[in-house]
Structure formats: structure tokens, C-alpha cells
Short mmCIF file of C-alpha atoms in Angstrom, two decimals:
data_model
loop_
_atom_site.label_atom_id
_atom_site.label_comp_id
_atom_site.label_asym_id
_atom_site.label_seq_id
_atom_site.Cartn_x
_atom_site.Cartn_y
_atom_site.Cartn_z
CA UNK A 1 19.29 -24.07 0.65
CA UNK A 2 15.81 -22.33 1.18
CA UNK A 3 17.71 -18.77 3.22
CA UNK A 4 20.42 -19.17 0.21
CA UNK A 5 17.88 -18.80 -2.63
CA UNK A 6 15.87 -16.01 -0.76
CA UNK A 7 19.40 -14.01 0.49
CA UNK A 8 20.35 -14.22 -3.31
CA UNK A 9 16.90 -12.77 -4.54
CA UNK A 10 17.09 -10.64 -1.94
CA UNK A 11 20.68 -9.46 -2.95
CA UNK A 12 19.24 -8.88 -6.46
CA UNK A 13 16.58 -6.99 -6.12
CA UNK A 14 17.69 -4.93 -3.17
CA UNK A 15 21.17 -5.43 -2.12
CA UNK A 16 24.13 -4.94 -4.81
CA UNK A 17 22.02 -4.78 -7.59
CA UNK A 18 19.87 -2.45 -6.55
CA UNK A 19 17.07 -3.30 -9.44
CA UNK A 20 14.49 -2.32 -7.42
CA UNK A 21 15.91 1.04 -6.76
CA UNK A 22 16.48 1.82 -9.98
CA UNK A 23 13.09 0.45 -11.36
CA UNK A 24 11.12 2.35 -8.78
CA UNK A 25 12.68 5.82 -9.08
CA UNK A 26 12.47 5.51 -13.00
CA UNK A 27 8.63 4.74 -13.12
CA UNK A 28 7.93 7.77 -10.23
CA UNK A 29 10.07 10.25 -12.80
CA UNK A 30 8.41 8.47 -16.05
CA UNK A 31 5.37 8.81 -14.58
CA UNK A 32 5.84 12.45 -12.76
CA UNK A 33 7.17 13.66 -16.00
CA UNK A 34 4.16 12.49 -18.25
CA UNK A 35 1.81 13.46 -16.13
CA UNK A 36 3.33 17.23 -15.40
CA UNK A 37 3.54 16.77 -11.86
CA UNK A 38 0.09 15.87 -10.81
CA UNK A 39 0.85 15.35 -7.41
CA UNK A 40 2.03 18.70 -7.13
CA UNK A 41 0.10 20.43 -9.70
CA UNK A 42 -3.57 18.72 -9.10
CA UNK A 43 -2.56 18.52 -4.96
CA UNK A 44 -5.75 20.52 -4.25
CA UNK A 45 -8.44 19.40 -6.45
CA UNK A 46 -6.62 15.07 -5.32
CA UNK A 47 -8.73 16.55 -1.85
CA UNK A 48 -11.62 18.05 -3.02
CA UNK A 49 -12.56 14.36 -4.54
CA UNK A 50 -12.66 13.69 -0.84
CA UNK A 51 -16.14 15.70 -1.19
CA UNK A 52 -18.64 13.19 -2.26
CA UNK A 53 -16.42 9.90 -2.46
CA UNK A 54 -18.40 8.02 -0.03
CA UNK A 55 -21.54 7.56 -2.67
CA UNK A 56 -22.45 4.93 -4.41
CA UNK A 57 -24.44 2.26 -5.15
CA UNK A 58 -26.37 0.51 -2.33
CA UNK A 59 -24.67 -2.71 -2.92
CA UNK A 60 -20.94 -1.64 -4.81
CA UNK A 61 -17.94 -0.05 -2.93
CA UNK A 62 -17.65 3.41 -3.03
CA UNK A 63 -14.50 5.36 -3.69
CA UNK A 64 -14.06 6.51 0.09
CA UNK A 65 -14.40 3.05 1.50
CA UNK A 66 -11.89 2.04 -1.57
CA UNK A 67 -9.45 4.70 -0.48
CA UNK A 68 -9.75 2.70 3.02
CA UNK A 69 -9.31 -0.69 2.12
CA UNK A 70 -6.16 0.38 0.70
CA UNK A 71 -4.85 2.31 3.79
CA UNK A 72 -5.77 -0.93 5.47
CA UNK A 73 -3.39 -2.61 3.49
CA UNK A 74 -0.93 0.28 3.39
CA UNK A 75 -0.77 1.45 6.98
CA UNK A 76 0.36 -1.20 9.20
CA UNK A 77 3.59 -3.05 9.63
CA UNK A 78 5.63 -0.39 7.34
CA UNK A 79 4.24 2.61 9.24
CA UNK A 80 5.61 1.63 12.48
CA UNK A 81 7.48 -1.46 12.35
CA UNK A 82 9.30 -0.75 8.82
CA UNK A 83 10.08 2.94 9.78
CA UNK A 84 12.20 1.57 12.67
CA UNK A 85 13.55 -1.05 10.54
CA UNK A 86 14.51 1.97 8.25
CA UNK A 87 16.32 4.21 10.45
CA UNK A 88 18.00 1.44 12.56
CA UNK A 89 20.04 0.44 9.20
CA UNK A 90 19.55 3.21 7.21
CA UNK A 91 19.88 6.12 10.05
CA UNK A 92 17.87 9.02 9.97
CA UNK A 93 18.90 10.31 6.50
CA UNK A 94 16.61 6.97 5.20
CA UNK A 95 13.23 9.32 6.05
CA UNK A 96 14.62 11.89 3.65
CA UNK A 97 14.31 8.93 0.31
CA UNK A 98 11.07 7.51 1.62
CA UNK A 99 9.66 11.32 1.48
CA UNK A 100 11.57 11.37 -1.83
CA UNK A 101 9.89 8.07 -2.88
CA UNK A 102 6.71 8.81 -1.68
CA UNK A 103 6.37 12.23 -3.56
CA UNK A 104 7.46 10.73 -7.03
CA UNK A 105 5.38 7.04 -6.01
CA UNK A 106 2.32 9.71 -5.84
CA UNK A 107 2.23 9.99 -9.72
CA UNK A 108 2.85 6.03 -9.69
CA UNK A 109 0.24 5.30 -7.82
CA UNK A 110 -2.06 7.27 -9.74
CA UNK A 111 -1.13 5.56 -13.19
CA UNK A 112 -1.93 2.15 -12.04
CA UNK A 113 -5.04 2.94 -10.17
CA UNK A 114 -6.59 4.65 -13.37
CA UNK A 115 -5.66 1.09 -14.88
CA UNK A 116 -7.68 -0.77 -12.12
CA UNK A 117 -10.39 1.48 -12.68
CA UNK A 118 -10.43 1.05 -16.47
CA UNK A 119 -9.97 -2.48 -16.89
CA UNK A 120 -11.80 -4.00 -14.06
CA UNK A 121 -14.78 -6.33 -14.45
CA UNK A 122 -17.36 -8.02 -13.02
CA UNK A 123 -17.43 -11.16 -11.28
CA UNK A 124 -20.16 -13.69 -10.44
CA UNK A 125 -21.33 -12.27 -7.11
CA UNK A 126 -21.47 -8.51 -8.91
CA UNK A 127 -18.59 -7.21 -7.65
CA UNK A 128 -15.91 -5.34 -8.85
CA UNK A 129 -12.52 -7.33 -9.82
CA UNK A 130 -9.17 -5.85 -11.03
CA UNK A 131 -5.42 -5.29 -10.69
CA UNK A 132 -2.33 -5.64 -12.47
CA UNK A 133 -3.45 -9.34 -13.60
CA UNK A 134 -6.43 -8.17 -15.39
CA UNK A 135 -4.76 -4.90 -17.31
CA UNK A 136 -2.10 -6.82 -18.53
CA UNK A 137 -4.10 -9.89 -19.75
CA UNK A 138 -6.47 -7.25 -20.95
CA UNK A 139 -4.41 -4.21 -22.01
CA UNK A 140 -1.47 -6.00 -23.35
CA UNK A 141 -3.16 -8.92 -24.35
CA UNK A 142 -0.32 -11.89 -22.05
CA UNK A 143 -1.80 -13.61 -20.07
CA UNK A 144 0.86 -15.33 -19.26
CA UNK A 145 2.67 -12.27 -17.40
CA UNK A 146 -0.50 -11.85 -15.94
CA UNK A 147 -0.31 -15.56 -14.40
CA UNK A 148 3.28 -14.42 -13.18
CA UNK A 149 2.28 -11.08 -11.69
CA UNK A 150 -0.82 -12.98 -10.22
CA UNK A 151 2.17 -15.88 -8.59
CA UNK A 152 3.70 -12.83 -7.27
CA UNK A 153 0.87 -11.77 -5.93
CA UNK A 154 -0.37 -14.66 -3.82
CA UNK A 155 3.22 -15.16 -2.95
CA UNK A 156 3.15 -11.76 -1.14
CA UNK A 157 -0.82 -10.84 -0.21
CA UNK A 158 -1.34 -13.82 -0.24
CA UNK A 159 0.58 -15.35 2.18
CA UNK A 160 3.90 -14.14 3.12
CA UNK A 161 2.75 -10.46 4.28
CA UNK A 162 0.04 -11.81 6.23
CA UNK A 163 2.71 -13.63 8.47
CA UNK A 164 4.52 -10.80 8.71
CA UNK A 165 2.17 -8.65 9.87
CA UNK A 166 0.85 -11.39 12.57
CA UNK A 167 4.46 -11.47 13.80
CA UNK A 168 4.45 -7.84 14.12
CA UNK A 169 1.91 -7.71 16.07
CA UNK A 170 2.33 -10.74 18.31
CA UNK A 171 6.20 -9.35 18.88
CA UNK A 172 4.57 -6.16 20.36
CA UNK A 173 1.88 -7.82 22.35
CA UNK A 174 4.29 -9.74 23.95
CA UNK A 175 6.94 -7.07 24.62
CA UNK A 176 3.98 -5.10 26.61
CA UNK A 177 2.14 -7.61 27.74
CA UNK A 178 4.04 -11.25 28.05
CA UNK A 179 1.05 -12.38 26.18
CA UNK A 180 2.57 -15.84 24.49
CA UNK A 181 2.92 -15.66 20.55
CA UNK A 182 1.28 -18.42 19.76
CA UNK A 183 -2.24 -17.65 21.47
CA UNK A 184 -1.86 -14.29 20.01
CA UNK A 185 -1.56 -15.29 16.88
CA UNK A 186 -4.06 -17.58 17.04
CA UNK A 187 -6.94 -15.13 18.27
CA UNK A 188 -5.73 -12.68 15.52
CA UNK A 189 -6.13 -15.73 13.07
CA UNK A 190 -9.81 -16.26 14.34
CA UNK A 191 -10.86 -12.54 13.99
CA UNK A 192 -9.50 -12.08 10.71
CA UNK A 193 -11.08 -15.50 9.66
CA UNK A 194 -14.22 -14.22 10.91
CA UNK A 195 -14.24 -10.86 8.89
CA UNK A 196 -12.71 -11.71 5.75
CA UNK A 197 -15.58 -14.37 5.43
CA UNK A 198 -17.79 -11.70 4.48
CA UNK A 199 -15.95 -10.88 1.26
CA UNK A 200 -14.72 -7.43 -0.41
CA UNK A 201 -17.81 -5.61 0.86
CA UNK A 202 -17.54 -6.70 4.38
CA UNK A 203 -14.41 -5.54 3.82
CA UNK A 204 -14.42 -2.16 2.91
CA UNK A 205 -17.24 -1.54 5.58
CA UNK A 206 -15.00 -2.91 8.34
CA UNK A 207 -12.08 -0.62 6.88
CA UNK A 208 -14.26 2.59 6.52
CA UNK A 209 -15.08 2.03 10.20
CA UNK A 210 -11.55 1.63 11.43
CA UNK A 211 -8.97 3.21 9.54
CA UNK A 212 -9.65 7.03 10.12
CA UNK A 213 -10.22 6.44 13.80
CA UNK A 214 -6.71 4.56 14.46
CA UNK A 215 -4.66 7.42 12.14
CA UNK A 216 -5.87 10.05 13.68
CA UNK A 217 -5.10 9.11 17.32
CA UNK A 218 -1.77 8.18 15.57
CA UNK A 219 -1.26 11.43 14.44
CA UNK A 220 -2.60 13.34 17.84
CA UNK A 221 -0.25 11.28 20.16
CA UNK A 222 2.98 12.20 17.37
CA UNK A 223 1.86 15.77 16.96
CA UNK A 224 1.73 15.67 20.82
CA UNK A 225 5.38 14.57 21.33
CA UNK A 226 6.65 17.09 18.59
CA UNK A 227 5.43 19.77 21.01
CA UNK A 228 6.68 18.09 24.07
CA UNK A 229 10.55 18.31 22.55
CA UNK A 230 9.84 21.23 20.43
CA UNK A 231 13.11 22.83 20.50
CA UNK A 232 14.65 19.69 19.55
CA UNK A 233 12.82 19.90 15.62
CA UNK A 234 15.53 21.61 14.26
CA UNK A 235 18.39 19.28 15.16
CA UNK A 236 16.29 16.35 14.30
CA UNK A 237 15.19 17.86 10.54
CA UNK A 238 18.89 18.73 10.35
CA UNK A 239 20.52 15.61 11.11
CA UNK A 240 17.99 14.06 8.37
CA UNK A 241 19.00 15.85 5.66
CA UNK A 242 22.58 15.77 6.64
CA UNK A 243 22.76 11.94 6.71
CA UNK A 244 20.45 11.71 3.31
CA UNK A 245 23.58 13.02 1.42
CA UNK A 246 26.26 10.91 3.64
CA UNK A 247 27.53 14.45 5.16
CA UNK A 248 27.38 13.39 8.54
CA UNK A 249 31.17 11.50 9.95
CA UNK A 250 30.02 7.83 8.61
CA UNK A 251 30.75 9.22 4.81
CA UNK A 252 29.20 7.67 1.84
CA UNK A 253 28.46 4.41 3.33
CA UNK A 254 25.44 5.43 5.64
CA UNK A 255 24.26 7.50 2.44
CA UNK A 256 24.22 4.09 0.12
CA UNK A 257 22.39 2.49 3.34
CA UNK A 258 19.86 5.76 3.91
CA UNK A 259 19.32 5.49 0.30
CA UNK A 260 18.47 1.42 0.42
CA UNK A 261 16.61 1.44 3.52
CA UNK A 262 14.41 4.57 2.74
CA UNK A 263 13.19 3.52 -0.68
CA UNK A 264 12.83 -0.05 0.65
CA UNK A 265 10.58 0.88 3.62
CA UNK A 266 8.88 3.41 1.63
CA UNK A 267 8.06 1.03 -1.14
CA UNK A 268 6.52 -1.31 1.90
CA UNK A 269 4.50 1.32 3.49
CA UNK A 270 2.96 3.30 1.00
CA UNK A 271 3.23 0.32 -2.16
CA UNK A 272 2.84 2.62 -4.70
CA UNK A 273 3.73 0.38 -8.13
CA UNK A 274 3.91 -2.76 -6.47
CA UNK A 275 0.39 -3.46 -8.03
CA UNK A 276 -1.57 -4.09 -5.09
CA UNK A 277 -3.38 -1.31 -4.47
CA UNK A 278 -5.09 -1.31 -8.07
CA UNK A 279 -7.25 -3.84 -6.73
CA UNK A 280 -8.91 -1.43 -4.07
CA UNK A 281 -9.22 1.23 -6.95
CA UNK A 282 -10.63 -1.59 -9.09
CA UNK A 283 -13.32 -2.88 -6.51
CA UNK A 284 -14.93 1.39 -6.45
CA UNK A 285 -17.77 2.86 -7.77
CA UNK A 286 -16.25 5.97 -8.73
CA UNK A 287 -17.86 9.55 -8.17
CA UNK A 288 -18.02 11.27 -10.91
CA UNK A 289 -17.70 8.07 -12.58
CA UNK A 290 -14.37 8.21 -14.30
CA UNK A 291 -11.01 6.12 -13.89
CA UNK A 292 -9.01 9.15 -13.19
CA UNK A 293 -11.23 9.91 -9.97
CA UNK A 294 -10.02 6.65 -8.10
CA UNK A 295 -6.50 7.61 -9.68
CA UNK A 296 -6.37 10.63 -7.41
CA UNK A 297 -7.92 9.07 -3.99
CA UNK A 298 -5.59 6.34 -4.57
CA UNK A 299 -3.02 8.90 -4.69
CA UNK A 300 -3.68 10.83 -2.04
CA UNK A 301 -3.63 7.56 0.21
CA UNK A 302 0.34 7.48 -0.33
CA UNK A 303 0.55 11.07 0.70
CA UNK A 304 -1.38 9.82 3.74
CA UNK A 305 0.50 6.75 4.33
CA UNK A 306 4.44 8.07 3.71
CA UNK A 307 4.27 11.64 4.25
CA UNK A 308 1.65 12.00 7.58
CA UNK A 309 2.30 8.96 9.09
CA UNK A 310 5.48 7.62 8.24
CA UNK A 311 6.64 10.84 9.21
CA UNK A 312 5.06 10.79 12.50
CA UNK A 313 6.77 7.41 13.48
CA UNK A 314 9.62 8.84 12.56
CA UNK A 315 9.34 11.85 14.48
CA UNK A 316 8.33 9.45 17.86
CA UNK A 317 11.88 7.76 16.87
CA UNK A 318 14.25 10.80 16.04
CA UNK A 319 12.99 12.53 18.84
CA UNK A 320 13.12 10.32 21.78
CA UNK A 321 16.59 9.56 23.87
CA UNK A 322 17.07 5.50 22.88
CA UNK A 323 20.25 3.94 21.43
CA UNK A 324 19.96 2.60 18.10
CA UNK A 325 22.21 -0.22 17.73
CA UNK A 326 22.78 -0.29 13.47
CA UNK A 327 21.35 -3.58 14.09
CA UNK A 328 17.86 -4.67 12.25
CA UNK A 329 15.17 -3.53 15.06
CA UNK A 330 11.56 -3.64 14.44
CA UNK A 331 8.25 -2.46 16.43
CA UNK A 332 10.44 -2.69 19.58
CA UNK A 333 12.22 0.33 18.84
CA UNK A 334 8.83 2.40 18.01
CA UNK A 335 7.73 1.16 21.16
CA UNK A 336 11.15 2.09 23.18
CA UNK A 337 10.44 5.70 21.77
CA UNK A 338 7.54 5.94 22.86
CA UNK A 339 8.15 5.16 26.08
CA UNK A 340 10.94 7.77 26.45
CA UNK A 341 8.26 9.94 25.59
CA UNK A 342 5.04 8.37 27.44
CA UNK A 343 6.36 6.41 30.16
CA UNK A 344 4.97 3.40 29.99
CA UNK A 345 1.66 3.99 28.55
CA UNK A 346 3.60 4.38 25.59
CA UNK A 347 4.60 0.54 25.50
CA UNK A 348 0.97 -0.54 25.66
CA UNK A 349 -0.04 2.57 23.11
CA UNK A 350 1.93 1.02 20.32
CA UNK A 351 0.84 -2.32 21.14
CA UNK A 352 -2.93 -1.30 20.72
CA UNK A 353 -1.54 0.93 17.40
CA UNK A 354 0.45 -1.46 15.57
CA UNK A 355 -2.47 -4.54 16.63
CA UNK A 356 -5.01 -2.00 14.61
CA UNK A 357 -2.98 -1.21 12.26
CA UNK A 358 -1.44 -3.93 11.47
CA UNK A 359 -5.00 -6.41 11.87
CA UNK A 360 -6.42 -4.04 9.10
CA UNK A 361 -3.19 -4.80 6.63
CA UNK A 362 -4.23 -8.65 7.19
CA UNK A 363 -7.71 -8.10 6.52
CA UNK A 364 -6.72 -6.84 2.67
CA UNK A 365 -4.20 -8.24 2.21
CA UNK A 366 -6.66 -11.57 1.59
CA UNK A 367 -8.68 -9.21 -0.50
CA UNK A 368 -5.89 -8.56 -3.00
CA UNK A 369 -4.88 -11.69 -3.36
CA UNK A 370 -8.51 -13.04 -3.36
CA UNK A 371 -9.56 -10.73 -6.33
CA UNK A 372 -7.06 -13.26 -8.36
CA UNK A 373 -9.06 -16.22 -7.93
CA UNK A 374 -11.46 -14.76 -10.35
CA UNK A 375 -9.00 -14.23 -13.29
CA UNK A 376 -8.10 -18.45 -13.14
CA UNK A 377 -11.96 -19.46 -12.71
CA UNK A 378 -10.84 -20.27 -8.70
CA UNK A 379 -13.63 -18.03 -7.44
CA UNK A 380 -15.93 -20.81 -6.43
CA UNK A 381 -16.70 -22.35 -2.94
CA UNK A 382 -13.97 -24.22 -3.45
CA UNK A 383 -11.04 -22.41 -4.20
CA UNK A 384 -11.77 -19.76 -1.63
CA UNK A 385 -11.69 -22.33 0.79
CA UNK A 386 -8.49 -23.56 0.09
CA UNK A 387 -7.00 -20.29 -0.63
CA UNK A 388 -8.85 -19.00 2.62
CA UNK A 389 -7.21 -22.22 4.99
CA UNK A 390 -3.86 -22.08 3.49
CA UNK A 391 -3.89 -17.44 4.23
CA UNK A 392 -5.15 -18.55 7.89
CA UNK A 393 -2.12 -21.16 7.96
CA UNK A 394 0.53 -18.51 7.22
CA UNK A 395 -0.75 -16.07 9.88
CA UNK A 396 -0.45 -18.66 12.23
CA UNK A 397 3.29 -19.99 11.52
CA UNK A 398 4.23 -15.72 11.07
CA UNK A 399 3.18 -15.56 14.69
CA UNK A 400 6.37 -17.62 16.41
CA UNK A 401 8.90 -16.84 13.13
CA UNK A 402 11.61 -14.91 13.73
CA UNK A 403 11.72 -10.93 12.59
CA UNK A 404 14.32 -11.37 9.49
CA UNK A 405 12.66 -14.79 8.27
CA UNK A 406 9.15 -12.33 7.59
CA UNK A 407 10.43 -9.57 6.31
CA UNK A 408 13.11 -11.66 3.99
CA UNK A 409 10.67 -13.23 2.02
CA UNK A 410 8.43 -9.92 2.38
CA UNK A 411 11.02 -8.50 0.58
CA UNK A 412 10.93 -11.21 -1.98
CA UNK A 413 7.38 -10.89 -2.83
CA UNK A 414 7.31 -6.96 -2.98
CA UNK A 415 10.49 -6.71 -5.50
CA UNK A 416 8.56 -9.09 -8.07
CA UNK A 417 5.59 -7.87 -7.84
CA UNK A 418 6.77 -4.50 -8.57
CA UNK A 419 9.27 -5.52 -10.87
CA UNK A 420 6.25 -6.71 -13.53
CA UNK A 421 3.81 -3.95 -12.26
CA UNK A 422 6.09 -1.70 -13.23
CA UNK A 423 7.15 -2.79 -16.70
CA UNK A 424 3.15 -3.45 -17.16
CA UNK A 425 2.32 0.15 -16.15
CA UNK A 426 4.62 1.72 -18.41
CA UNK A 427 3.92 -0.09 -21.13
CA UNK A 428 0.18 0.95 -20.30
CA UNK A 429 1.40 4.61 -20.62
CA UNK A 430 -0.93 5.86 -23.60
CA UNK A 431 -3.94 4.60 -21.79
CA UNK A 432 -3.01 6.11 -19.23
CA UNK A 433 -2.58 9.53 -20.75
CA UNK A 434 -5.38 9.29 -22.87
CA UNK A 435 -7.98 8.80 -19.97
CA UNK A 436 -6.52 11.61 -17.98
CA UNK A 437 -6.51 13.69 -21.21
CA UNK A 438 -10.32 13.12 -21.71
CA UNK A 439 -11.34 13.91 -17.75
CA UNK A 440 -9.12 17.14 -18.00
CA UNK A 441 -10.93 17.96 -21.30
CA UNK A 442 -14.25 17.83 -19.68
CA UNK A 443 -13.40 19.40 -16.25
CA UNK A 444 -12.06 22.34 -18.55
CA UNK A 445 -15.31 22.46 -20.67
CA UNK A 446 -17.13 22.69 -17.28
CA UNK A 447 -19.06 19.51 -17.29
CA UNK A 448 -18.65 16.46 -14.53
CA UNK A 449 -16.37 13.99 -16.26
CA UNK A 450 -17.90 11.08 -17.60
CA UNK A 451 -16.12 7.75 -19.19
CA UNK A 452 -16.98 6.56 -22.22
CA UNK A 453 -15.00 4.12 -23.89
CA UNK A 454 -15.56 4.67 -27.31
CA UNK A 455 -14.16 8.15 -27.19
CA UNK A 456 -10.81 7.43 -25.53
CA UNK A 457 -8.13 5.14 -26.59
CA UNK A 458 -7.37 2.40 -24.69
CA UNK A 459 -5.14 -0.47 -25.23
CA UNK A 460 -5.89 -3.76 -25.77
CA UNK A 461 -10.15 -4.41 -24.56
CA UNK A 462 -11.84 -3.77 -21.21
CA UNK A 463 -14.94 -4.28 -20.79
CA UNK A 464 -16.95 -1.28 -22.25
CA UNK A 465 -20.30 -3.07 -20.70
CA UNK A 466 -19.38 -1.87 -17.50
CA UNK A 467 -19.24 1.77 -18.29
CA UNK A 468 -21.97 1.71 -20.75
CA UNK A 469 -24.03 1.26 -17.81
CA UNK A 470 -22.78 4.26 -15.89
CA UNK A 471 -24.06 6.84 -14.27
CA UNK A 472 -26.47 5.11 -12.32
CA UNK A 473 -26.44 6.74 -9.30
#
């Protein structure tokens, strides 16, 4: 009954119905359209915020360690594991539509990080709390759809994803090293126990520290291998764009399937308008301190996530001499590839990758999920205990579950949430544009851009106390 109910919400949102498809490319146009083209036509000054991003407060989050704590969620499982997964059913021409989803999930991503900027509050400990939850009870004034997108939510942060990536991970310790699921999975339970204790701040330090040592040995070893079989690029690049338009001798069928599995993958990876994400924008304290600046770091993680790395797993894949079956494959196949390419160092390489990688995704994932507690009073001793045994719980059981039983009800989560992000975000449009209008009006008057809600119009209420109280640095 259960794998009916899940193949036929599956088969909804991503099979014949394609909703998700649909939904997703019209919100990165929408969104790419309204915004004329930011992520193309603001692609320099969405780095020079890099300058600066790591100040703040001594005891808030600052926008650098923000821009971390979401490439802990978003690199990880879908940057090696869900790559393979992409190409084994989609072929190569499925990289073409994740770059494609990536480029146009930029401008997505930026709209609903502005929105966890602007309508985030403060908690009881003095941090920073927001997401989709809070700018739809707040901005559109439900909060019922915000209990829905917050169900969602724990469904998929909360719980499933965190299984999935502990599978991922146990899977590849055990393919290099016959370590035994189950006592993988149950150290990686106990670490991530032991970190996510801390809370949002522990956190982001632990994430700050990590993630831009593990993507740039990620991106050495791939750049590495693209010189090794450099006279092979062409062929490779060719054969992707050939299959993204069905023009290779499988027709229009492998097109439909590139098509699927690229957008599907890319959605995973890089989660630009699934809504989760928002809450790492939400937890900064933005420099200068404006909405729109955590709008472009958040941004410039999905470039990051989809277009460096993604593309670098792909690369390790396209490039290397192993058979893909058309069958669902996983981290095995990354780790096949690399060993065509590293011998066998490159079985253990991926292992110690995809255990950092994916480890991080665990670690906030429980942040996202735990910034909810706050929104239905749960954010007492009490309900993080509960929410923090049952979180452990599903790592555990992901550990020994088979690969299509994670990634099924991954797939689940991810469509719904996204499904009410998206309608939330675009109903959110004027504040949107508004807030962007004012911090391009003051950039062009030459003066560091400064929010101040009185003078911009914003739907529904956020909490103006917050910003009244800015700069403070």
C-alpha cells in the first residue's frame, strides 16, 4: 500500500505529469524575466559580495558562514550520488537541463532568499529564524499553508533526506571498505548527534570550516582528470548536447528521460525553490545589511553547487571507460569512474568525498527543519528533543534501506515542498521587486545599501524591529 501511494506521488509530480517540471522552469523564467537576468547581468558584483561577507556580529551568523551552511545542505548526495543517478537514466544529455535548471534556478534562488532575509525573526535564544513558513504566514498572512509547507518540510529535512544521505554514504563505505552498514551508520549518527547539539551557530562554524576545504579538493582531483583525457572533451561536450535534444540513435525517448532526470537531479543538488535554503539566508547577518545581499550569496551557492561541481562529477563520469547499464546506479558509478581514472585510490577518494560531503548535508538538514519548531512554539527543551531522537532514528534505518526506497520518498518530500515554495514565492513577487528596487536605487546613488522598512513595500508584516536596529556592526 505504502510503495503504491509514494510510486503514485511520485508519478505526479515527476513521472507523467511532469508538475514539477513545469512548475520549476516557470518560476526560473518568472523570476529571470522580472528580475532582467540577474544572474547574468549582476554575475560580477553576486562575487564581489564575497568581499566582506564573513563579518558580523560576535554572536549572529554572518553571510559567508550562511552561504556555507547552505552548500552543506546543497553539496552532498546530489553532487555525486544524484549526478550518477542522472546520467544512468537520463544519459549524458540530462547534464545539459541541470545546467539549464541551474542557470534559470539562479534568479529563483535569489527571490526566496531576499524573502528569508526580509521576513525572518528572532527567536528566544537570539537567533535568527526564517523560511518559506514564516514569509507566507507573514507575507501572505495563511498560516495554514505555512503549517503545510512546514509538514513538507520536516517530511524532507527533517527526516527522509537525512536517511538518504546516511545510505549514501554507508553504500560507499562499504563498497571501498566492507565496512558493515549498520556500524557505519551508526558512528555517522553519533557525530552528527554530537554537532548538531550545538545549534545553528555551531552549525555554521562547523560548515565554514569544512565546506571550502572538501570542494576544492573536489574540484582539483576533476580538473585533474579533464587534463588526463584531454582530447576526449570534445566528444564528451558533444555527445551532451546531442542527447539533450534526443539527436543521438535512441530518438525522442532518451530526450523526455535527459529532460526528467536533469531537472530532477538538478532540483536535488542545487534546491533552488524548494524553500530550504531560505532558512540559511534567514539565520545571516547581512553585510551591507540589506535582504538583497544574502539574495546574491545565496545565489551564487547554486552556481557553485550545479555548474562547478555538478559538472565536475559529471566530467569524472563522461570521461571514464565504465558501462552504464540504463539501470538506476548511485555513488557506485561515481566511484567506478573514478577508478578508471585513479586506480584504486579513486574508490577510497569518493568514499572520503561523498562521507564529507554528504555528513555536512545531514548536519543542515536538522537545521532547516529545526528552524520550524519555532514557528509552532516547539522550540523548547522539549520539542528539540523529540524532534532531535526521532532525525537520529531516520539516519539510522537510511543506513541498511535500499537505494530506490531513499530517494523515492526523497523525491516525495522535494516535489511538495517546492510545489508551495513556489506558488508562495511568486505570489511574494512585489516584495520581492520592491526590495531589489530600493538596494539598486542606493548602489546607483553611491551610498552602501541600507534596509529600512518603512520606505519599501512589503507585503503582509515582518518584523520592522529587527531592522530598526541595524547597522550595528
Amino acid at each position: 500500500m505504502f510503495d503504491t501511494v509514494v510510486k503514485s506521488v511520485n508519478g505526479l509530480l515527476w513521472g507523467e505529469g511532469q508538475i514539477l517540471i513545469y512548475i520549476l522552469l516557470f518560476a526560473g523564467i518568472w523570476f529571470s524575466v522580472r528580475l532582467k537576468a540577474i544572474q547574468i547581468v549582476k554575475f560580477k558584483h553576486m562575487f564581489s559580495l564575497l568581499k566582506g561577507s564573513s563579518k558580523c556580529k560576535k554572536d549572529d551568523i554572518s553571510s559567508f558562514q550562511a552561504l556555507c551552511t547552505g552548500l552543506c545542505a546543497r553539496v552532498g548526495t546530489g553532487n555525486l550520488a544524484g549526478v550518477a543517478v542522472a546520467i544512468s537514466l537520463g544519459g549524458s544529455g540530462a547534464i545539459f537541463w541541470m545546467w539549464v535548471i541551474a542557470i534559470l534556478g539562479m534568479a529563483t534562488g535569489f527571490a526566496e532568499s531576499v524573502l528569508g532575509q526580509v521576513y525572518k525573526v528572532r527567536d528566544s535564544s537570539g537567533e535568527f529564524r526564517g523560511g518559506p513558513a514564516y514569509y507566507i504566514q507573514q507575507g501572505l498572512g495563511s498560516r495554514a499553508f505555512a503549517i503545510v509547507f512546514a509538514a513538507c518540510l520536516f517530511l524532507g529535512y527533517g527526516f527522509t533526506f537525512s536517511a538518504m544521505q546516511t545510505n549514501t554514504i554507508t553504500d560507499a563505505l562499504n563498497y571501498a571498505f566492507q565496512v558493515p552498514t549498520f556500524y557505519s551508520g551508526l558512528v555517522i549518527t553519533v557525530l552528527a548527534g554530537s554537532i548538531i547539539l550545538g545549534g545553528f551557530k555551531a552549525i555554521a562554524r562547523f560548515a565554514e570550516r569544512v565546506v571550502p576545504l572538501m570542494g576544492i579538493l573536489f574540484v582539483a582531483a576533476a580538473v585533474i582528470i579533464t587534463i588526463m583525457n584531454l582530447p576526449q572533451v570534445p566528444a564528451m561536450l558533444k555527445d551532451v548536447f546531442l542527447s539533450a535534444f534526443g539527436l543521438q540513435e535512441a530518438g525522442a525517448g532518451a530526450m523526455g528521460a535527459a529532460i526528467k532526470n536533469g531537472i530532477q537531479r538538478g532540483l536535488y543538488s542545487n534546491e533552488a525553490g524548494a524553500g530550504s535554503v531560505p532558512h540559511a539566508a534567514a539565520s545571516a547577518s547581512p553585510m551591507p545589511n540589506h535582504p538583497v545581499t544574502q539574495g546574491y550569496i545565496q545565489m551564487l551557492g547554486v552556481f557553485f553547487d550545479t555548474i562547478v561541481l555538478c559538472s565536475c562529477t559529471a566530467v569524472v563520469i563522461l570521461l571514464a571507460d565504465v558501462d552504464i547499464s540504463g539501470e538506476m546506479e548511485g555513488i557506485r558509478l561515481t566511484q567506478s569512474a573514478m577508478t578508471a581514472h585513479l586506480a584504486q585510490g579513486g574508490v577510497y577518494f569518493v568514499a572520503a568525498a561523498i562521507t564529507l560531503f554528504a555528513f555536512t548535508s545531514v548536519v543542515a538538514n536538522y537545521a532547516y527543519a529545526e528552524s520550524n519548531l519555532h514557528l509552532f512554539k516547539l522550540d523548547n527543551k522539549v520539542g528539540r528533543t523529540i524532534y532531535t531522537l526521532l532525525y537520529l532514528s531516520m539516519m539510522l534505518w537510511g543506513a541498511s534501506a535500499s537505494l530506490k526506497e531513499v530517494w523515492d520518498l526523497a523525491d516525495i518530500a522535494l516535489g511538495l515542498m517546492t510545489v508551495v515554495n513556489v506558488i508562495a514565492i511568486i505570489l511574494l513577487t512585489p516584495t520581492i521587486l520592491s526590495v531589489n528596487r530600493d538596494y539598486n536605487t542606493q548602489r546607483e546613488k553611491g551610498i552602501e545599501p541600507e534596509f529600512k522598512v518603512k520606505d519599501v513595500k512589503v507585503q503582509g508584516k515582518c518584523e520592522s524591529g529587527i531592522w530598526d536596529r541595524f547597522p550595528y556592526f
